[in-house]
mmCIF file of N, CA and C in Angstrom:
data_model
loop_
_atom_site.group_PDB
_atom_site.id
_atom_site.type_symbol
_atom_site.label_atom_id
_atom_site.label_comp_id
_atom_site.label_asym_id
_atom_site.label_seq_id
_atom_site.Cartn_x
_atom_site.Cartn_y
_atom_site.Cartn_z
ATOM 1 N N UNK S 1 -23.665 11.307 -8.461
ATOM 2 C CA UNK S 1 -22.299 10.849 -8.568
ATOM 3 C C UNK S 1 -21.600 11.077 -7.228
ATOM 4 N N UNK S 2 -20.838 10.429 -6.627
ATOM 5 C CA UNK S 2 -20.302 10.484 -5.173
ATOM 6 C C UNK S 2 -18.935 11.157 -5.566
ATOM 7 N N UNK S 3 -18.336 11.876 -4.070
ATOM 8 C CA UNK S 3 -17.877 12.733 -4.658
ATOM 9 C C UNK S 3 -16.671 12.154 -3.798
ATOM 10 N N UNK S 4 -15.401 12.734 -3.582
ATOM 11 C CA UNK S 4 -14.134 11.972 -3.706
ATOM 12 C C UNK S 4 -14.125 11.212 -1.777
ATOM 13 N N UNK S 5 -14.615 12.248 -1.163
ATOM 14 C CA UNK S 5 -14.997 11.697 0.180
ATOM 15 C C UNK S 5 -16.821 11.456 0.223
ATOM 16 N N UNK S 6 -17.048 10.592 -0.317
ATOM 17 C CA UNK S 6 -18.718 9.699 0.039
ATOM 18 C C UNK S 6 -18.603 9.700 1.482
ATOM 19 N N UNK S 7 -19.766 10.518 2.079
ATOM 20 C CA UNK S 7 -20.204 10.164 3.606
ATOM 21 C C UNK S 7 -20.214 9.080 3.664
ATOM 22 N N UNK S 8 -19.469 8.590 4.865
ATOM 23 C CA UNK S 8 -19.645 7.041 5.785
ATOM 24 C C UNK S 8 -20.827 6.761 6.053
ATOM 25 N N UNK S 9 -21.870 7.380 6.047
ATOM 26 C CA UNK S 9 -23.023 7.456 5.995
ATOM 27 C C UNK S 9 -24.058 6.304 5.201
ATOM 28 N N UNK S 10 -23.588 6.870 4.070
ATOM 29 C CA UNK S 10 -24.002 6.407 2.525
ATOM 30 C C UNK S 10 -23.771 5.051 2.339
ATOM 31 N N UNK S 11 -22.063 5.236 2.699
ATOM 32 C CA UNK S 11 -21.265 3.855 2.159
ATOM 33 C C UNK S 11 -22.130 2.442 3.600
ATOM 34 N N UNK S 12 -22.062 2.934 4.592
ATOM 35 C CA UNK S 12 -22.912 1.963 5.452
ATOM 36 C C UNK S 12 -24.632 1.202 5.315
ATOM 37 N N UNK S 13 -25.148 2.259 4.937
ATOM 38 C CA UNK S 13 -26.519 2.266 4.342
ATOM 39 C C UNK S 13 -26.404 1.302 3.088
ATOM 40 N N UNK S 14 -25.626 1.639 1.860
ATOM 41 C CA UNK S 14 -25.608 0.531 1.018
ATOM 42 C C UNK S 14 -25.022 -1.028 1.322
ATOM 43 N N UNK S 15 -24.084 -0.944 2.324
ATOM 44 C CA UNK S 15 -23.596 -2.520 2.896
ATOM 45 C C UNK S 15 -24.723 -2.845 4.054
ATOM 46 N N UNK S 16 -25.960 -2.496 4.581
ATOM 47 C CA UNK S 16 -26.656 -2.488 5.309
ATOM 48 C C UNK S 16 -27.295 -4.072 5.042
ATOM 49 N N UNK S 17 -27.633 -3.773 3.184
ATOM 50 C CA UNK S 17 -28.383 -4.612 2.633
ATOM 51 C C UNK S 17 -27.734 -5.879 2.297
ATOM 52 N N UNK S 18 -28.189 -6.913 2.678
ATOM 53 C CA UNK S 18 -27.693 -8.574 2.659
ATOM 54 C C UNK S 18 -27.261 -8.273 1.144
ATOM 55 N N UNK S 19 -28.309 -8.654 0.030
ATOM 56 C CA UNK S 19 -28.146 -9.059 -1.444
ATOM 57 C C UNK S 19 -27.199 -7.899 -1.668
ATOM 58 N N UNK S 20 -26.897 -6.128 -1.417
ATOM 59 C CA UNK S 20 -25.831 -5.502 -1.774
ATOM 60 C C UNK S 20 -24.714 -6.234 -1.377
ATOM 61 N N UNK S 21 -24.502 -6.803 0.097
ATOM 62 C CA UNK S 21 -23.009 -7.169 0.228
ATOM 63 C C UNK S 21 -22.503 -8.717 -0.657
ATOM 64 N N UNK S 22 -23.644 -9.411 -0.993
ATOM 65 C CA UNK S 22 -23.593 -10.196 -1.498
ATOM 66 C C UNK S 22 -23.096 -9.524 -3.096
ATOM 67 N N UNK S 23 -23.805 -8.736 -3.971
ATOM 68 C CA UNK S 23 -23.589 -8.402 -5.352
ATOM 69 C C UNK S 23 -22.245 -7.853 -4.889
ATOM 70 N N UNK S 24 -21.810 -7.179 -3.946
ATOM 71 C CA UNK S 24 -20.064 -6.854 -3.786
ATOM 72 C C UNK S 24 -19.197 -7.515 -3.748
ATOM 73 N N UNK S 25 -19.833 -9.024 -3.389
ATOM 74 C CA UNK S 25 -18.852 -9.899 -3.004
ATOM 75 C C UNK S 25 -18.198 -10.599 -4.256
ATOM 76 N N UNK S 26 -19.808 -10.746 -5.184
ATOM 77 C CA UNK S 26 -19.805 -11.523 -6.443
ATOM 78 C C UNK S 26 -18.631 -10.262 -7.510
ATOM 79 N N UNK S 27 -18.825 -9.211 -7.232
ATOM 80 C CA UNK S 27 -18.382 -8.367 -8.648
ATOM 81 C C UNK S 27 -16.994 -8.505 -8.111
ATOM 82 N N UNK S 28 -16.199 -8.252 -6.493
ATOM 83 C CA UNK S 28 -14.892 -8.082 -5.945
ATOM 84 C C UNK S 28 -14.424 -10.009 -6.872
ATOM 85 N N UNK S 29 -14.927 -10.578 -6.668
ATOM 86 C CA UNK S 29 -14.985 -11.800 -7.179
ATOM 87 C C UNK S 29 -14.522 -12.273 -8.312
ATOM 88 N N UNK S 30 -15.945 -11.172 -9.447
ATOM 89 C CA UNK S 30 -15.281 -11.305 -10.867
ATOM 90 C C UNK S 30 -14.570 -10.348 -11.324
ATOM 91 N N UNK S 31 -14.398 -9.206 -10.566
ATOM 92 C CA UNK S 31 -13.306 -8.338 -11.501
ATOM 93 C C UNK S 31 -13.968 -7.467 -11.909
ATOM 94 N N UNK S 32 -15.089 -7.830 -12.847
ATOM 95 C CA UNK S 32 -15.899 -6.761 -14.065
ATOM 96 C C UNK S 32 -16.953 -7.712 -14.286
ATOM 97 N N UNK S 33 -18.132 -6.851 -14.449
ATOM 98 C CA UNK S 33 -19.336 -7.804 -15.102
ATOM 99 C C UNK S 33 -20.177 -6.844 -15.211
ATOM 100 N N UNK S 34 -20.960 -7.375 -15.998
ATOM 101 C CA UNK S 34 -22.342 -6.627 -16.089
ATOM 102 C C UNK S 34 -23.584 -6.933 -15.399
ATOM 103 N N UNK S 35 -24.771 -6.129 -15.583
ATOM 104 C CA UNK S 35 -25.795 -6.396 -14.672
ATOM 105 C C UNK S 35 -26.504 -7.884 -15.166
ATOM 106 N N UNK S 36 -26.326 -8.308 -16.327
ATOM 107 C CA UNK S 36 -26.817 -9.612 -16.494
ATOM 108 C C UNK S 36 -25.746 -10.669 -16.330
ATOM 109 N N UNK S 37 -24.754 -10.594 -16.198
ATOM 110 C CA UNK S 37 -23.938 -11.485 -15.522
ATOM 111 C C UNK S 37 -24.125 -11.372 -14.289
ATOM 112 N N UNK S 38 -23.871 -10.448 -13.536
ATOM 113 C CA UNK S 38 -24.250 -10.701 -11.937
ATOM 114 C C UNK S 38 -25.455 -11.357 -11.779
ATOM 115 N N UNK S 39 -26.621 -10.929 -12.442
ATOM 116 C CA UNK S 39 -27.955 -11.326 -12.467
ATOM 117 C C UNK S 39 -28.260 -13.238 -12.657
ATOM 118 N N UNK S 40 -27.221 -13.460 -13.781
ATOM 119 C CA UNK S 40 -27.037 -14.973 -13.515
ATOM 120 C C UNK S 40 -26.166 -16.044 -12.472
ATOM 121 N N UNK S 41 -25.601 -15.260 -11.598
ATOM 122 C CA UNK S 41 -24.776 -15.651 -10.039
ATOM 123 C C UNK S 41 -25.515 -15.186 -8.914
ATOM 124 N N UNK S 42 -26.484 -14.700 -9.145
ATOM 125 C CA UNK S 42 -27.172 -13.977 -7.675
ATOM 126 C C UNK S 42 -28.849 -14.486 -7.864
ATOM 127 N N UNK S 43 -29.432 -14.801 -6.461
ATOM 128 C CA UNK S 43 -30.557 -15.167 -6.475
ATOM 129 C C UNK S 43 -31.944 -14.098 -7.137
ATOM 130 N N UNK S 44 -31.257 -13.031 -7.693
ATOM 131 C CA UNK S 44 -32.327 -11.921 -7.904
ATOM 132 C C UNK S 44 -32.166 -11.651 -9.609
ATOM 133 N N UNK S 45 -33.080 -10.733 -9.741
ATOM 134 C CA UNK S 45 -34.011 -10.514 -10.409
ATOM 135 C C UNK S 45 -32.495 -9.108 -11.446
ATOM 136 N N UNK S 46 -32.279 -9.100 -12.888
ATOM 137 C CA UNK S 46 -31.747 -8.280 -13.297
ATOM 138 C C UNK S 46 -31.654 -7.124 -12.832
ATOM 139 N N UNK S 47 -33.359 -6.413 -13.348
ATOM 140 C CA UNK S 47 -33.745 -5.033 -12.298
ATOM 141 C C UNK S 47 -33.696 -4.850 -11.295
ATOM 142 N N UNK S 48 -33.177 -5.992 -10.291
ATOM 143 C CA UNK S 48 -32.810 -5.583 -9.278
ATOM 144 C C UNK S 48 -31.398 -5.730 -8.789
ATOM 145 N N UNK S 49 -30.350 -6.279 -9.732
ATOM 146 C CA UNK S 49 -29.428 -5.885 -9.414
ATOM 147 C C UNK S 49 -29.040 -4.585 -10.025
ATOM 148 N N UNK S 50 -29.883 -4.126 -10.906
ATOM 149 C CA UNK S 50 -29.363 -2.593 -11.824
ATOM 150 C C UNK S 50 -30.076 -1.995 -10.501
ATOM 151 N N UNK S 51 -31.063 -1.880 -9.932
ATOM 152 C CA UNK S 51 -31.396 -1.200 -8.354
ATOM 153 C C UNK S 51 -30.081 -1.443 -7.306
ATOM 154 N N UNK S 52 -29.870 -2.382 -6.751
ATOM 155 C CA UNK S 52 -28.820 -2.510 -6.302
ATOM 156 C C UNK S 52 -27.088 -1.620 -6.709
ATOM 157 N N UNK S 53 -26.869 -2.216 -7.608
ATOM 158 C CA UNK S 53 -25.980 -1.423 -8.385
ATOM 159 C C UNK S 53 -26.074 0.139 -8.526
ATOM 160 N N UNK S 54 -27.155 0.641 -8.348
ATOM 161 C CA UNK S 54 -27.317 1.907 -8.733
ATOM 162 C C UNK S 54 -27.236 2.532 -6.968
ATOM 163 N N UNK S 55 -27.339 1.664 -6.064
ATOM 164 C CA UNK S 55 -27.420 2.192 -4.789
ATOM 165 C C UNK S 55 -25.507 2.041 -4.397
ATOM 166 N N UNK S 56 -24.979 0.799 -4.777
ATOM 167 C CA UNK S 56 -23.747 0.855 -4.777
ATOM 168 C C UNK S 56 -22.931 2.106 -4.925
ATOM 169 N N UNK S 57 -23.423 2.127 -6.303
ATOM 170 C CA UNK S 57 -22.701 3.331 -7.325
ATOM 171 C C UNK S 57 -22.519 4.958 -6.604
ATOM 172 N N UNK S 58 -23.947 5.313 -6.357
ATOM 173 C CA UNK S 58 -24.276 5.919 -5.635
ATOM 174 C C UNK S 58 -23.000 6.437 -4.538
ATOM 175 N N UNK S 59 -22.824 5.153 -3.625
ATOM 176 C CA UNK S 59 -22.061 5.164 -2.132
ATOM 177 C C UNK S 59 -20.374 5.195 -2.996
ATOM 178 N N UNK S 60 -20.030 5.328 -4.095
ATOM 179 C CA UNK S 60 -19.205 5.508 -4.469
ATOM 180 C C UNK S 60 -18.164 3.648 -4.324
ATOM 181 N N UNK S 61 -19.366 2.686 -4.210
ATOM 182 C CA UNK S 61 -18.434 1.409 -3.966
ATOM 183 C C UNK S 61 -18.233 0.534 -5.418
ATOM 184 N N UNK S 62 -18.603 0.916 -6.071
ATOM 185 C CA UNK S 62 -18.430 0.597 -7.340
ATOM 186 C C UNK S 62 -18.638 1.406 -8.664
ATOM 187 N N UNK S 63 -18.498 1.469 -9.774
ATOM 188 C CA UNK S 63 -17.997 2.309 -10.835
ATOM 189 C C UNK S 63 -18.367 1.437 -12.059
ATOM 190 N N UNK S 64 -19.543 2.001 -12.898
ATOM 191 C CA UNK S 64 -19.624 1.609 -14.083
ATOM 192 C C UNK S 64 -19.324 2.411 -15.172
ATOM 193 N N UNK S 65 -19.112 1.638 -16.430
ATOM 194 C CA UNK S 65 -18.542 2.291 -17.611
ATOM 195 C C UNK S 65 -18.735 1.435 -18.688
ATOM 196 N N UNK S 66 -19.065 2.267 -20.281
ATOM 197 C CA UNK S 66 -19.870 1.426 -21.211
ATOM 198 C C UNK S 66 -18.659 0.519 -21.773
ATOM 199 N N UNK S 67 -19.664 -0.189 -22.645
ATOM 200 C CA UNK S 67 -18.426 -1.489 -23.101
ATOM 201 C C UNK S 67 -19.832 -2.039 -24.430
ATOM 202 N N UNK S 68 -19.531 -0.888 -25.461
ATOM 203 C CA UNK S 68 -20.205 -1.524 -26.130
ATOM 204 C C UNK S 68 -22.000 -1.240 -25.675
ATOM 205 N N UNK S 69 -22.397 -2.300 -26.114
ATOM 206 C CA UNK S 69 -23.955 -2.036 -25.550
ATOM 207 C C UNK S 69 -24.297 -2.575 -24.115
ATOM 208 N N UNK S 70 -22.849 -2.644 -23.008
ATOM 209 C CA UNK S 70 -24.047 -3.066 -21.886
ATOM 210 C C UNK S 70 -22.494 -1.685 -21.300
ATOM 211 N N UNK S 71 -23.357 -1.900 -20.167
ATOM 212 C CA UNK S 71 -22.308 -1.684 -18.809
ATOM 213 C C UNK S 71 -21.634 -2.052 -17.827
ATOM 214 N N UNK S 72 -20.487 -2.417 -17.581
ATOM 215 C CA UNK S 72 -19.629 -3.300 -17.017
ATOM 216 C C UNK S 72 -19.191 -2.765 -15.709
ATOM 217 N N UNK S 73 -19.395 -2.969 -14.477
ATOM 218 C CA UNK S 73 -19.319 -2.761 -13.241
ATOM 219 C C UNK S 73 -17.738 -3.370 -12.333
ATOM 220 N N UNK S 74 -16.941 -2.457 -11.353
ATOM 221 C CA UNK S 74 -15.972 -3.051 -10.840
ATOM 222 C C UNK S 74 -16.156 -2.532 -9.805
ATOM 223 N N UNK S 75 -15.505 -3.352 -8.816
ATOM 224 C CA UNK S 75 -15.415 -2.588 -7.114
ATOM 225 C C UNK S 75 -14.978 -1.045 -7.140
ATOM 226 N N UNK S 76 -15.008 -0.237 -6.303
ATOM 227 C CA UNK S 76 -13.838 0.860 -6.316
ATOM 228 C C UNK S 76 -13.961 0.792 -4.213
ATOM 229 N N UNK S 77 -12.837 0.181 -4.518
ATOM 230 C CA UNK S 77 -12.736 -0.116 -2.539
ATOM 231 C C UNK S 77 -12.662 1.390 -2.118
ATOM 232 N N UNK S 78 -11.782 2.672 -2.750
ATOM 233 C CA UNK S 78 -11.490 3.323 -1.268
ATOM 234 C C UNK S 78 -12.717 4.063 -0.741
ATOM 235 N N UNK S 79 -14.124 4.099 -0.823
ATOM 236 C CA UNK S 79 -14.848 4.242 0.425
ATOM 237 C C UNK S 79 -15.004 3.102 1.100
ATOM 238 N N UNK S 80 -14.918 2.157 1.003
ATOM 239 C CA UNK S 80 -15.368 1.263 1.987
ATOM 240 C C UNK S 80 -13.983 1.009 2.804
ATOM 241 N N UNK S 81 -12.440 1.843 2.348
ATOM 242 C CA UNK S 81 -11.515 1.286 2.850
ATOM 243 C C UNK S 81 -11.194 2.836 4.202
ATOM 244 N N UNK S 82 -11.834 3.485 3.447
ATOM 245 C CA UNK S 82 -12.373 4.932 4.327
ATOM 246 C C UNK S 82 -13.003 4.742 5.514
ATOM 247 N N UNK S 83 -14.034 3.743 5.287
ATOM 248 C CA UNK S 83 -15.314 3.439 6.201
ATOM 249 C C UNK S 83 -14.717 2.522 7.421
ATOM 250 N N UNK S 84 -13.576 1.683 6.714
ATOM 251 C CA UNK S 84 -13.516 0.469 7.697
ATOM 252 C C UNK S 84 -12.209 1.371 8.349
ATOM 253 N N UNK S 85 -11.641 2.160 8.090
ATOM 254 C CA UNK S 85 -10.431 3.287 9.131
ATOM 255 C C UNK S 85 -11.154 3.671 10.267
ATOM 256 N N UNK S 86 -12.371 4.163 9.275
ATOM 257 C CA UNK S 86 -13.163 5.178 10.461
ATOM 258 C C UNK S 86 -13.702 4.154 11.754
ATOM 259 N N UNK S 87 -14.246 2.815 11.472
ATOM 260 C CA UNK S 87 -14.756 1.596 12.503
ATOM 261 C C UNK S 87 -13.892 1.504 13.267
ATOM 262 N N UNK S 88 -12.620 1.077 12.694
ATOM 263 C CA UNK S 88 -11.507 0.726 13.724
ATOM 264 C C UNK S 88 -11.402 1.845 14.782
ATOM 265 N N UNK S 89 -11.306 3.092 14.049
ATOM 266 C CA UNK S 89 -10.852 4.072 14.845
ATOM 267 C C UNK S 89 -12.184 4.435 15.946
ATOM 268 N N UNK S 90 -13.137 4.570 15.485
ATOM 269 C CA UNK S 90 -14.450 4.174 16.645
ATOM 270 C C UNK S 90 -14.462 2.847 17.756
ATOM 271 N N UNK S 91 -13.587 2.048 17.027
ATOM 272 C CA UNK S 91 -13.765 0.816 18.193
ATOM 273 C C UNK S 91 -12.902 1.290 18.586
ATOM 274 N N UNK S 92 -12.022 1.342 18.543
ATOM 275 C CA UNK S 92 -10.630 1.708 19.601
ATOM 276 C C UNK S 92 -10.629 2.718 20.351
ATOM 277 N N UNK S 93 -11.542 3.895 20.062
ATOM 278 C CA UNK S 93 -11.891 5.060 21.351
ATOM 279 C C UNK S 93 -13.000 3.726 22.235
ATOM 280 N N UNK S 94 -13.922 3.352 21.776
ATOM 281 C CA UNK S 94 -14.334 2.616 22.578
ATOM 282 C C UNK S 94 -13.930 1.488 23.733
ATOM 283 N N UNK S 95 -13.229 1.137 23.086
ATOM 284 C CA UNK S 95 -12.273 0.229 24.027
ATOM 285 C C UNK S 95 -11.454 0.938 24.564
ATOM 286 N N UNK S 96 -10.865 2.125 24.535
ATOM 287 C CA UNK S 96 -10.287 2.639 25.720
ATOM 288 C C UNK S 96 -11.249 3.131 26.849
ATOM 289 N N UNK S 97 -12.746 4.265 26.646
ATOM 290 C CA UNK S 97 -13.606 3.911 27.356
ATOM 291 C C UNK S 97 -13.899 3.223 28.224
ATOM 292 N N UNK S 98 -13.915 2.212 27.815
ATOM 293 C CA UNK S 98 -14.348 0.658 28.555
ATOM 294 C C UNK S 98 -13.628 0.749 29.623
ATOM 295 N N UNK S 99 -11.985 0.422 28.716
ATOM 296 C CA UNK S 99 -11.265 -0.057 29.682
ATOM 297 C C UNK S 99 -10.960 1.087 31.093
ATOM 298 N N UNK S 100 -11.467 2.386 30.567
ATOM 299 C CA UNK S 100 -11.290 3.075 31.898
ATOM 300 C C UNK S 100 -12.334 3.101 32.902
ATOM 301 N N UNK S 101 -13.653 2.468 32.261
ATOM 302 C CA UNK S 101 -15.041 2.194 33.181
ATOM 303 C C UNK S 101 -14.092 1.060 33.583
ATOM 304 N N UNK S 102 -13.679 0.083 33.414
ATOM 305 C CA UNK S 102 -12.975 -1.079 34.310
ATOM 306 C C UNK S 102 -12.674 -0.902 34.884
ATOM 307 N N UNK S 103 -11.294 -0.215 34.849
ATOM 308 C CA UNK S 103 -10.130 0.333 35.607
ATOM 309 C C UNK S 103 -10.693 0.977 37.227
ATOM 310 N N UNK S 104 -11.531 1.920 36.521
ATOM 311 C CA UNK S 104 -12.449 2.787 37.667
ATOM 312 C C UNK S 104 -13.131 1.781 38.666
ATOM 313 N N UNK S 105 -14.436 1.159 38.222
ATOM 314 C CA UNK S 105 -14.922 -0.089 38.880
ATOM 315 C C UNK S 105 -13.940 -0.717 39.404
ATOM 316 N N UNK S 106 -13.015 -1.359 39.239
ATOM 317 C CA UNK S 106 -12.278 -2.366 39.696
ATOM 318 C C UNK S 106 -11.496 -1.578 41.212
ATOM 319 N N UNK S 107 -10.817 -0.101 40.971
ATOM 320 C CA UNK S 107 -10.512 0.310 41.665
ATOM 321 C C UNK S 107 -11.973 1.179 43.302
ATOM 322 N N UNK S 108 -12.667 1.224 42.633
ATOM 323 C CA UNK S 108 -14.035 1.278 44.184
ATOM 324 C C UNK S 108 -13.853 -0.194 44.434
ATOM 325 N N UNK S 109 -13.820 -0.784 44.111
ATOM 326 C CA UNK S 109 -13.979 -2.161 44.777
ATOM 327 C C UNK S 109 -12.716 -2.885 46.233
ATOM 328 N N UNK S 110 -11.819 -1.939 45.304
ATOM 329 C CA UNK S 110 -10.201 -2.269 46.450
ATOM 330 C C UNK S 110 -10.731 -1.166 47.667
ATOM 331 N N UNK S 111 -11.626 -0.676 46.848
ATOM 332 C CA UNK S 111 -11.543 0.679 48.603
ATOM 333 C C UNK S 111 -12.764 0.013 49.685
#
């Protein structure tokens, strides 16, 4: 069970995979579904979206709960809304970086 801060780690590793970002896209999509509804919108195999799903779940990017006899799956964005703070905030030390390797270069060049 992921715990209220899921390593960025985790949450990257599960969006790594094409068909995961795809089954994220489909469930952000429908709201709620189950593994055989996703299973009939996605090019794969049931058991492998309950594999999938279970790697999701895992990274804390989605959240299932019973409904009767199946289990019904929904996004839960805030790790991935965690994950994409933390990118920005990595690109943007980076790009200051840069821009001071520029700055630097540009200035040997006037001398």
């Amino acid at each position: 069970m992921p715990t209220d801060r899921t390593p960025i780690g985790v949450v990257l590793v599960a969006l790594a995979d094409p068909t995961r970002r795809l089954l994220l896209d489909t469930l952000a999509e429908a709201g709620l579904a189950s593994a055989t509804t996703l299973a009939d919108r996605l090019p794969v195999s049931r058991q492998a979206v309950v594999k999938h799903l279970t790697v999701l779940e895992n990274a804390g990017l989605v959240t299932g709960g019973r409904a009767g006899r199946e289990v019904l799956y929904r996004v839960s964005p805030a790790p991935l809304t965690e994950s994409a703070h933390w990118l920005a905030d990595l690109a943007g030390r980076w790009e200051r970086r840069l821009s001071a390797i520029k700055r630097a270069a540009e200035t040997d060049d006037t001398d």
